[in-house]
mmCIF file of C-alpha atoms and ligand atoms in Angstrom:
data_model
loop_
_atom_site.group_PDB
_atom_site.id
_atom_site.type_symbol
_atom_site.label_atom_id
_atom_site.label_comp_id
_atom_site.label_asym_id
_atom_site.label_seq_id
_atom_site.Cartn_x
_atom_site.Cartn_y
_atom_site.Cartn_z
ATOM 1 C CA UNK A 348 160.135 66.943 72.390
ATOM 2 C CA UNK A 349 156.364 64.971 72.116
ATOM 3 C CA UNK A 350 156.597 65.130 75.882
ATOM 4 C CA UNK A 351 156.231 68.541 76.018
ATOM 5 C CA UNK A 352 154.033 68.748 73.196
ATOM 6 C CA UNK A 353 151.551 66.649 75.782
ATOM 7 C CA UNK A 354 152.404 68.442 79.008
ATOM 8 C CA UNK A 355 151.302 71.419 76.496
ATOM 9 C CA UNK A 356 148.170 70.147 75.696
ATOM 10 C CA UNK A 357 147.644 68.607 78.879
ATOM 11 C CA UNK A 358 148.124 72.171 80.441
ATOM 12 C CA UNK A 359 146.174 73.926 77.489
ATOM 13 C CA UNK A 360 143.195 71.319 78.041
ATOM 14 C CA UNK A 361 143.076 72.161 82.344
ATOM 15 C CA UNK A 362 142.908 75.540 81.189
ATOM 16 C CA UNK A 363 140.099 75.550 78.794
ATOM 17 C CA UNK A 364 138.395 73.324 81.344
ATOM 18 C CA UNK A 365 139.088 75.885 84.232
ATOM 19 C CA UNK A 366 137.835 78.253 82.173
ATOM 20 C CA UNK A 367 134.567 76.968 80.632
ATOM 21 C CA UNK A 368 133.793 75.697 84.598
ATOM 22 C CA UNK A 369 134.802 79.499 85.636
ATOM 23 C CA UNK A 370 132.399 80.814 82.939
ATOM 24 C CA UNK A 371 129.291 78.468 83.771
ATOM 25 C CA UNK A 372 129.868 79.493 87.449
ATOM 26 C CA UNK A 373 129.489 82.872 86.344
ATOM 27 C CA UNK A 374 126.184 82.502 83.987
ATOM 28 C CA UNK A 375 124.497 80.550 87.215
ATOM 29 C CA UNK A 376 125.373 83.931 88.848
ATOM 30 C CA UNK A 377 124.126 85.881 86.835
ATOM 31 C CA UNK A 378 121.141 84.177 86.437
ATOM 32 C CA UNK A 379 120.380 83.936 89.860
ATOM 33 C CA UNK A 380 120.977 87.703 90.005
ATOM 34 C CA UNK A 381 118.544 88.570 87.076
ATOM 35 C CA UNK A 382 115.742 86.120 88.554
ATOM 36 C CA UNK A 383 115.827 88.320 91.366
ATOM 37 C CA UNK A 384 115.564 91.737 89.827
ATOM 38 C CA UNK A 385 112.645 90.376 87.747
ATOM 39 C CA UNK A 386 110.873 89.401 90.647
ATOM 40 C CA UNK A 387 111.415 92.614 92.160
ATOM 41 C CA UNK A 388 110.143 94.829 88.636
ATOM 42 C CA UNK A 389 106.930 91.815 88.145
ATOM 43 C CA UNK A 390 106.215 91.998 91.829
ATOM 44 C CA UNK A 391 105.499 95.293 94.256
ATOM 45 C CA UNK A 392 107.005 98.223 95.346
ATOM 46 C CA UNK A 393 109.455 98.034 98.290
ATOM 47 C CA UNK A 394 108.673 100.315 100.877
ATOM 48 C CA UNK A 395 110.700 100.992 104.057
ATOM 49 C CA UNK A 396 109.440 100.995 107.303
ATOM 50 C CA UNK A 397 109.620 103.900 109.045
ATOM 51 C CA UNK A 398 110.826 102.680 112.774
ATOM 52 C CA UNK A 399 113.139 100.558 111.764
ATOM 53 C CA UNK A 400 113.914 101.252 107.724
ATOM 54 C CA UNK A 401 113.478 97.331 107.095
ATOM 55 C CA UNK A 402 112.303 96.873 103.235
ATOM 56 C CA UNK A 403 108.800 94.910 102.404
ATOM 57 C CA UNK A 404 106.802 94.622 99.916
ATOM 58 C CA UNK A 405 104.317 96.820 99.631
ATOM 59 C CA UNK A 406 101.473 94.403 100.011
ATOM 60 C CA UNK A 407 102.564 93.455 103.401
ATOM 61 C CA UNK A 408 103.642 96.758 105.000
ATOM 62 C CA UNK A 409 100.979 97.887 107.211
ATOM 63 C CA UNK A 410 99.719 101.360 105.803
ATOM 64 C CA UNK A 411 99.684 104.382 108.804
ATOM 65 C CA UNK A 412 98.869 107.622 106.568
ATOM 66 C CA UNK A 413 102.114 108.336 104.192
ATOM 67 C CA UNK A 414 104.158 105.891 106.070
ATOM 68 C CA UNK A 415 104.372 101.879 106.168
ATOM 69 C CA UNK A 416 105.721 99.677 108.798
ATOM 70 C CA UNK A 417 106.886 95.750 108.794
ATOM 71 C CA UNK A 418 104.701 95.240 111.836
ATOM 72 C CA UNK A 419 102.461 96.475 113.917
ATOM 73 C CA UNK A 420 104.831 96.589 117.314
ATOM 74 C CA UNK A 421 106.357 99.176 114.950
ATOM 75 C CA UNK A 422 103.495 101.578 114.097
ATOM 76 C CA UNK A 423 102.643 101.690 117.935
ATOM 77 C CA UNK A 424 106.343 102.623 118.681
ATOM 78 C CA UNK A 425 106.639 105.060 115.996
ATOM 79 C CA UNK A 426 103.207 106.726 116.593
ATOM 80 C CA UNK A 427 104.017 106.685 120.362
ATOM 81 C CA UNK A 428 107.555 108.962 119.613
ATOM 82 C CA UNK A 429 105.874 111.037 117.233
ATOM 83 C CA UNK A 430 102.632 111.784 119.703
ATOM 84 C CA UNK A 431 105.561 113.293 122.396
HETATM 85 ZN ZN1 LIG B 1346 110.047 97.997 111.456
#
């Protein structure tokens, strides 16, 4: 009868363990997560680029009127289509 007392606890204890290892995985998750949406609401806008729809930051998007692009091979192509 002890011997299944201690399989028991044995069983309870990999559990608990399982569990407390699941639940830190978790939290570094999240935490990773949430670092990354602050960075996003400190730092600058996103903006898409407009040949390709790639996301940058604002800062480095090259400005062409209302519209940004990721590079400048971009703004050529785009202004090129748009001047047919
Ligand atoms: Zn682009």
């Amino acid at each position: 009868m002890s011997l299944l007392i201690v399989r028991l606890v044995v069983f309870v204890l990999l559990f608990w363990a399982g569990w407390r290892l699941w639940q830190y995985w978790q939290q570094m998750q999240g935490s990773r997560v949430e670092d990354k949406t602050s960075d996003k609401l400190e730092g600058e806008s996103m903006v898409p680029c407009a040949q390709c729809g790639v996301h940058l930051p604002k800062g480095s998007a090259l400005q062409s009127g209302p519209r940004y692009f990721c590079c400048r091979e971009h703004q050529e192509a785009f202004e090129r289509n748009a001047g047919e």
